[in-house]
Coordinates of C-alpha atoms and ligand atoms in Angstrom, one line a residue:
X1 CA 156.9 130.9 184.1
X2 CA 158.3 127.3 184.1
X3 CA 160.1 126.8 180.5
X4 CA 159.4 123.0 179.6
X5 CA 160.0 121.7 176.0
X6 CA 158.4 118.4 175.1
X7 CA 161.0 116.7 172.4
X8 CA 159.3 113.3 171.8
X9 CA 155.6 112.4 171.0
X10 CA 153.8 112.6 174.3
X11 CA 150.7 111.3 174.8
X12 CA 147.4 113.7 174.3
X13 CA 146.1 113.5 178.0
X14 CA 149.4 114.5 179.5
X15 CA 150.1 116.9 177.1
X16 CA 146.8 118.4 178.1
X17 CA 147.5 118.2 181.4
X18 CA 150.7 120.3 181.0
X19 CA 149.0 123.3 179.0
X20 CA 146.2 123.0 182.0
X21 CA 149.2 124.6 184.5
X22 CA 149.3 128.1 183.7
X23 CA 152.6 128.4 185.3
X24 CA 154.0 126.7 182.4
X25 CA 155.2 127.9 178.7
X26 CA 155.1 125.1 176.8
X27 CA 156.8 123.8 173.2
X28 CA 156.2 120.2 171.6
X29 CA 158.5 121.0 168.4
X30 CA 160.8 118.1 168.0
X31 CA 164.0 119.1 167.6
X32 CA 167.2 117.7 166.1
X33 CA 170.3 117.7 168.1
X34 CA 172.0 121.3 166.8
X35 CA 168.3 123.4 167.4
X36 CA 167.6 121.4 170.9
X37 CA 171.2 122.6 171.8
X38 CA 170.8 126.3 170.7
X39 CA 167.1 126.2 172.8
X40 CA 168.6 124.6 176.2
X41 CA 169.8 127.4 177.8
X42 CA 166.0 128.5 178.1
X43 CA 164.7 124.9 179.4
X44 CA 164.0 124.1 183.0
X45 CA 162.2 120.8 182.0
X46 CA 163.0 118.5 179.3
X47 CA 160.6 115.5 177.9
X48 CA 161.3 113.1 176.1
X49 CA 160.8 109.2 174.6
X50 CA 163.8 107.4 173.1
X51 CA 164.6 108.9 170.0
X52 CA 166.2 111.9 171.7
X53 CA 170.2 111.3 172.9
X54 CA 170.0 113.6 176.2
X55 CA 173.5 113.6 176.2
X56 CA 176.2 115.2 178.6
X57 CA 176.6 117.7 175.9
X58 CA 173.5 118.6 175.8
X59 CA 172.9 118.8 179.6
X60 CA 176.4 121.2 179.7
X61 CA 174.3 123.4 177.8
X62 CA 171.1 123.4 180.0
X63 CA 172.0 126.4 182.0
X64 CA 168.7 126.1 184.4
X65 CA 167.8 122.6 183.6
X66 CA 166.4 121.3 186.6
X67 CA 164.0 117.9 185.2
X68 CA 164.8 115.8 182.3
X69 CA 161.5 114.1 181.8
X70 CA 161.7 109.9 180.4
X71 CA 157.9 109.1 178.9
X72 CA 159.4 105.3 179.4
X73 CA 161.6 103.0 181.4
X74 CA 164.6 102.8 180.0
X75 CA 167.2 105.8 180.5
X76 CA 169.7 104.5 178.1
X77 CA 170.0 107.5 176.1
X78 CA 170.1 109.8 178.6
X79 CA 173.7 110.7 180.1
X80 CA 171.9 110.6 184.2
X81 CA 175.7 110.5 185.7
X82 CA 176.1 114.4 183.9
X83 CA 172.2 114.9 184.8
X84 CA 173.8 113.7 188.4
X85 CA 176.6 115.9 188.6
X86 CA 174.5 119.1 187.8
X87 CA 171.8 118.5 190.7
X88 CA 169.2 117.6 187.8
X89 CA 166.3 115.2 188.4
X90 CA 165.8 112.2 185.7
X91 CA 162.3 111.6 185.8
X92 CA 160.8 108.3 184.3
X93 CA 158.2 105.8 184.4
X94 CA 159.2 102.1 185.3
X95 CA 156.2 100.1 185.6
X96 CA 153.8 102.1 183.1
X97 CA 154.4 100.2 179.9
X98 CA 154.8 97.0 181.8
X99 CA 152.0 95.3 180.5
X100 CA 151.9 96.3 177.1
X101 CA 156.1 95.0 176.6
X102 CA 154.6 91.6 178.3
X103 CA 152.4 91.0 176.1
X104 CA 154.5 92.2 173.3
X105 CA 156.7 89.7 174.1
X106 CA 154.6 87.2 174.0
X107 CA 153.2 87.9 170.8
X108 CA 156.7 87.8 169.6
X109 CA 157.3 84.0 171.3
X110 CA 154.4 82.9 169.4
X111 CA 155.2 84.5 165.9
X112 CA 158.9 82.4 166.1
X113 CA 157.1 79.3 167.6
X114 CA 154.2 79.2 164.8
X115 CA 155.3 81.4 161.8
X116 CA 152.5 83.4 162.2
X117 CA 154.9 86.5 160.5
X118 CA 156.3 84.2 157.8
X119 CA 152.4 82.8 157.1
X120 CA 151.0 85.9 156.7
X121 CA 153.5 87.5 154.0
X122 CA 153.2 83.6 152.1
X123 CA 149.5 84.5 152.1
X124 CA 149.8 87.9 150.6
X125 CA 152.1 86.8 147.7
X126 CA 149.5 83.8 147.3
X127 CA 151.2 81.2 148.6
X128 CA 150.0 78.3 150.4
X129 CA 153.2 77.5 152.9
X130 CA 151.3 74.8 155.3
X131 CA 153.4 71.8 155.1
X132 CA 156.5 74.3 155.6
X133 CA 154.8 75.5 158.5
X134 CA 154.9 73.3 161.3
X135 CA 155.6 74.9 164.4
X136 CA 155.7 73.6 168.0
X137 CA 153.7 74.7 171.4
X138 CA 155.1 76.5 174.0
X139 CA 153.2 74.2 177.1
X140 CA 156.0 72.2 178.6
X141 CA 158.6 74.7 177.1
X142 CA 160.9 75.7 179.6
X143 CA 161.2 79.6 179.3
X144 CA 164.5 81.7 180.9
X145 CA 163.8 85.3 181.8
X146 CA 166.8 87.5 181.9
X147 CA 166.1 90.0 184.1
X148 CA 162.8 89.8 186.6
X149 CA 161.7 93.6 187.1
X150 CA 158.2 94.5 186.3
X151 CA 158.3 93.1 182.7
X152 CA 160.2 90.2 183.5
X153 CA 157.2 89.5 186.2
X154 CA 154.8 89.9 183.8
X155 CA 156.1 87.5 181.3
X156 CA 156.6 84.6 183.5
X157 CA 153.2 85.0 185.0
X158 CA 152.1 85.3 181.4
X159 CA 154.2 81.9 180.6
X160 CA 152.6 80.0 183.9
X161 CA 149.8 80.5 182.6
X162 CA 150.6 78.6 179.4
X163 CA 151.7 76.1 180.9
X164 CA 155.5 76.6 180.8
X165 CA 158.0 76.1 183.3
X166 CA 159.7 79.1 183.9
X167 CA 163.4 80.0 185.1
X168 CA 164.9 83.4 185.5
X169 CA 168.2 85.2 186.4
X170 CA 168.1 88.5 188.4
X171 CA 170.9 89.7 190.4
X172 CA 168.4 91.9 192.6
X173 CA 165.5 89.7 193.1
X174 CA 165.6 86.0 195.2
X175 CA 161.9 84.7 194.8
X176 CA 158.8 84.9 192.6
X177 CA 156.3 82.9 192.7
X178 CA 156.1 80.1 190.4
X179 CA 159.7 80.8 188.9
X180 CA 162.9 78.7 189.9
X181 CA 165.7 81.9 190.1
X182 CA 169.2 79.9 188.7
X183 CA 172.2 81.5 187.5
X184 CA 172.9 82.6 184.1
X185 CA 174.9 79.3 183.1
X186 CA 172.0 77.5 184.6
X187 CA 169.6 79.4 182.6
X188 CA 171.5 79.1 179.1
X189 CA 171.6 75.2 179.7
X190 CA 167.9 74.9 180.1
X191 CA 165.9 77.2 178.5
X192 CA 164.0 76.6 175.0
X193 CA 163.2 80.3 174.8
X194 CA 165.1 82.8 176.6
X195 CA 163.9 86.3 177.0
X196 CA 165.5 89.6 178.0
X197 CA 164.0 92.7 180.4
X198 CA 167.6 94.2 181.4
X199 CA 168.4 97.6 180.5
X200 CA 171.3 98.7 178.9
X201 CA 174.1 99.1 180.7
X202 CA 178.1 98.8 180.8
X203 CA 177.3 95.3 182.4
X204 CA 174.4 94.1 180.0
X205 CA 176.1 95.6 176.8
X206 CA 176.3 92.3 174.2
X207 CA 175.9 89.9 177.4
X208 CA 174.2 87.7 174.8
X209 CA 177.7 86.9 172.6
X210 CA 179.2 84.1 171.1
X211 CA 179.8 82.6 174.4
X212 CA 177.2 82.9 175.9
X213 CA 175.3 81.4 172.5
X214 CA 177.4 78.4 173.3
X215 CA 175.9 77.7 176.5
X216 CA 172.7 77.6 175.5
X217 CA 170.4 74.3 174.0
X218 CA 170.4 73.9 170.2
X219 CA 167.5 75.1 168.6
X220 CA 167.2 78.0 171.7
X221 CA 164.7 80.8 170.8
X222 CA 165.4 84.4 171.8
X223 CA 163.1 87.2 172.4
X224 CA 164.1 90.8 172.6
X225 CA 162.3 93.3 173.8
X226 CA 164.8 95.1 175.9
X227 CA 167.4 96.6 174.1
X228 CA 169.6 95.9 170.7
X229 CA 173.1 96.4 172.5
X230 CA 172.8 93.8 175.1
X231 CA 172.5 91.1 172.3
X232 CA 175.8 91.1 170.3
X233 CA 174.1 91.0 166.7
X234 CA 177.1 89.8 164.2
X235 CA 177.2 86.5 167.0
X236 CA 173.4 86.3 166.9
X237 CA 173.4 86.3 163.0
X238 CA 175.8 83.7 162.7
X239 CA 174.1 81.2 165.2
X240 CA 171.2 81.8 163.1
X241 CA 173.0 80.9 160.1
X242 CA 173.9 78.2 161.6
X243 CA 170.9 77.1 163.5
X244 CA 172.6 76.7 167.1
X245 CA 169.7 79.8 167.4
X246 CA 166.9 78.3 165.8
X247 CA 164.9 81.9 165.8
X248 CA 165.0 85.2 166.8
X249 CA 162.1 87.4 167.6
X250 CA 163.0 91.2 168.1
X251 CA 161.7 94.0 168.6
X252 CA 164.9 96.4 169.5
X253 CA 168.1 96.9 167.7
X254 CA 171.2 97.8 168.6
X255 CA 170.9 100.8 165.9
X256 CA 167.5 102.0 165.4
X257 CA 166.1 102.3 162.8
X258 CA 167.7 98.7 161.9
X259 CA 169.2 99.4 158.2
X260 CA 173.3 99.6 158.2
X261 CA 174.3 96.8 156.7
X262 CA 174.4 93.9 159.9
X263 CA 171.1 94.5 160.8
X264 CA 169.6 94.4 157.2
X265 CA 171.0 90.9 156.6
X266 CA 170.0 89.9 159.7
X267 CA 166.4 91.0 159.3
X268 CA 166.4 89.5 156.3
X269 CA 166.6 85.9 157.7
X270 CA 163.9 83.6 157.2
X271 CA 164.2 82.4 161.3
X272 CA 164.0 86.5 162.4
X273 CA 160.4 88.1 163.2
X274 CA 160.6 91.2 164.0
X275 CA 158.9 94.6 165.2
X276 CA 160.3 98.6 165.1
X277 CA 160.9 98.9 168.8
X278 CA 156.4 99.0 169.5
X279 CA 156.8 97.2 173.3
X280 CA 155.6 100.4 174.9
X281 CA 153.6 101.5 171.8
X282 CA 149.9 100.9 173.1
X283 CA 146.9 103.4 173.8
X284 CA 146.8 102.5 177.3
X285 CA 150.8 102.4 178.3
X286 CA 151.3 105.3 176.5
X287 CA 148.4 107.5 178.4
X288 CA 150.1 105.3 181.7
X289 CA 153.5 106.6 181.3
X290 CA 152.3 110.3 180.0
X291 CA 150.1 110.3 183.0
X292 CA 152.5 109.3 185.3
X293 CA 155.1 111.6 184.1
X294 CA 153.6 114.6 184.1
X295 CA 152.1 114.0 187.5
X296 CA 156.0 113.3 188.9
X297 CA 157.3 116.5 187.2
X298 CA 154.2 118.9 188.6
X299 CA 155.3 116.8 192.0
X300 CA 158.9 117.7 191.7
X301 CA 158.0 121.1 190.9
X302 CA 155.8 121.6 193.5
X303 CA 152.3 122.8 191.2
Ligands
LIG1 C1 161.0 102.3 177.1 O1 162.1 102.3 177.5 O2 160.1 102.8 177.7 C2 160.6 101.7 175.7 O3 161.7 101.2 175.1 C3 159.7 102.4 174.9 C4 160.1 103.7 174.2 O4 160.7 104.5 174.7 O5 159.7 103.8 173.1

């Protein structure tokens, strides 16, 4: 038997699909960090989402770990150079949720561009904001995409479609259609939104800063649906304070949940919309990236 523990809500299908392989004994409990340690020597595949840290500690203590399973693209929390080091497979699911964080991010764009967030909380506590709420279009809006993988594609084909123009940076990719690739500097200068679909890494970590705040138009808008850490969030709050950022529409944090003292005050800005880290959170990306993880791992195991 083939010991797999499933840490993180997994979607129903997959989870089906799982108990359907006989050669697998299967728990879903979701452990904190001292009882997942204590079960790891027993574990030859782990699954999980983001909330669990898969970290080299933990890994040190997965004597015959052989899969740690990501139900998601990013692999942020888990350690993959100690994964690496130990001959263990990370398994995860790039393109899956695609879709779902485009249009998340949209839907984001268009709550900062027309108060649609602010509107409806007036309208609950009876108030009639209209003349406050003036907002602007996003046709002829010139939007900078960070970052041009499969969600970054996505967006701009979403943003062509509106009619915007669209610019974007990517070390790794020279062309897409419809989308003038600049540099970063470029892409600060020009953009009246700028979006980010980079994962986190040493090299991304608070890329967006006090300088690079500088570079960019007054009145910029930033979307984030990436991660928190690449957007340095004491430099973000104080070009909103200031207005240099005129809004901020985000949907990670660099800590999650968002309620130490930095992040409170900057949720509680009247120019921040904002969403608990939903970009993947849909019926149809979740059963994607279920599906497509459990079919890797019974791959990878050869069932
Ligand atoms: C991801 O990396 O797939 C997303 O952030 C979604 C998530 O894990 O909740």
């Amino acid at each position: 038997m083939i010991r797999v523990h499933v840490n993180d809500p997994l979607d129903q299908e997959a989870f089906n699909l799982l108990k359907s392989k006989s050669q697998l004994d299967l728990s879903s409990e979701h452990l904190e960090k001292d009882k997942l340690t204590t079960l790891m020597p027993q574990i030859e595949v782990l699954i999980v989402r983001s909330a669990t840290k898969v970290t080299r500690e933990l890994i040190e203590e997965g004597k015959k770990l052989k899969i740690i399973g990501r139900a998601g693209v990013g692999l942020d929390n888990i350690d993959v150079a100690a994964a690496k080091e130990k001959g263990i497979k990370v398994l995860n699911t790039p393109g899956a949720s695609a879709i779902s964080v485009a249009e998340l991010t949209f839907g984001l764009m268009l709550s900062a561009a027309r108060h649609i967030a602010r509107g409806t909380i007036d309208l609950k506590n009876g108030l009639w904001s209209k003349k406050e709420l003036e907002g602007f279009e996003l046709f002829g809006k010139t939007l900078g995409v960070i970052g041009l993988g499969m969600i970054g594609k996505e967006v701009a084909k979403r943003a062509i479609a509106f009619g915007m123009t669209v610019v974007a940076y990517d070390p790794l990719v020279s062309s897409f259609e419809g989308v003038k690739m600049v540099n970063l500097d470029e892409l600060y200068t020009v953009s009246d939104f700028i979006t980010l679909h980079v994962p986190l890494t040493e090299n991304t970590k608070h890329m967006i800063n006090t300088q690079s705040i500088a570079k960019m138009k007054n009145g910029v808008i930033i979307v984030n649906a990436s991660r928190g850490g690449v957007i340095d969030e004491e430099a973000l709050y104080n070009a909103l304070v200031n207005k240099k950022v005129a809004a901020a529409a985000l949907d990670v944090f660099e800590v999650e949940p968002p309620f130490d003292d930095l992040r409170k005050k900057l949720l509680q800005l009247p120019n921040v919309v904002a969403t608990p880290h939903i970009g993947a959170s849909t019926f149809e990306a979740q059963q994607k990236v279920g599906r497509e993880l459990v079919e890797r791992i019974f791959k990878e195991l050869g069932i």
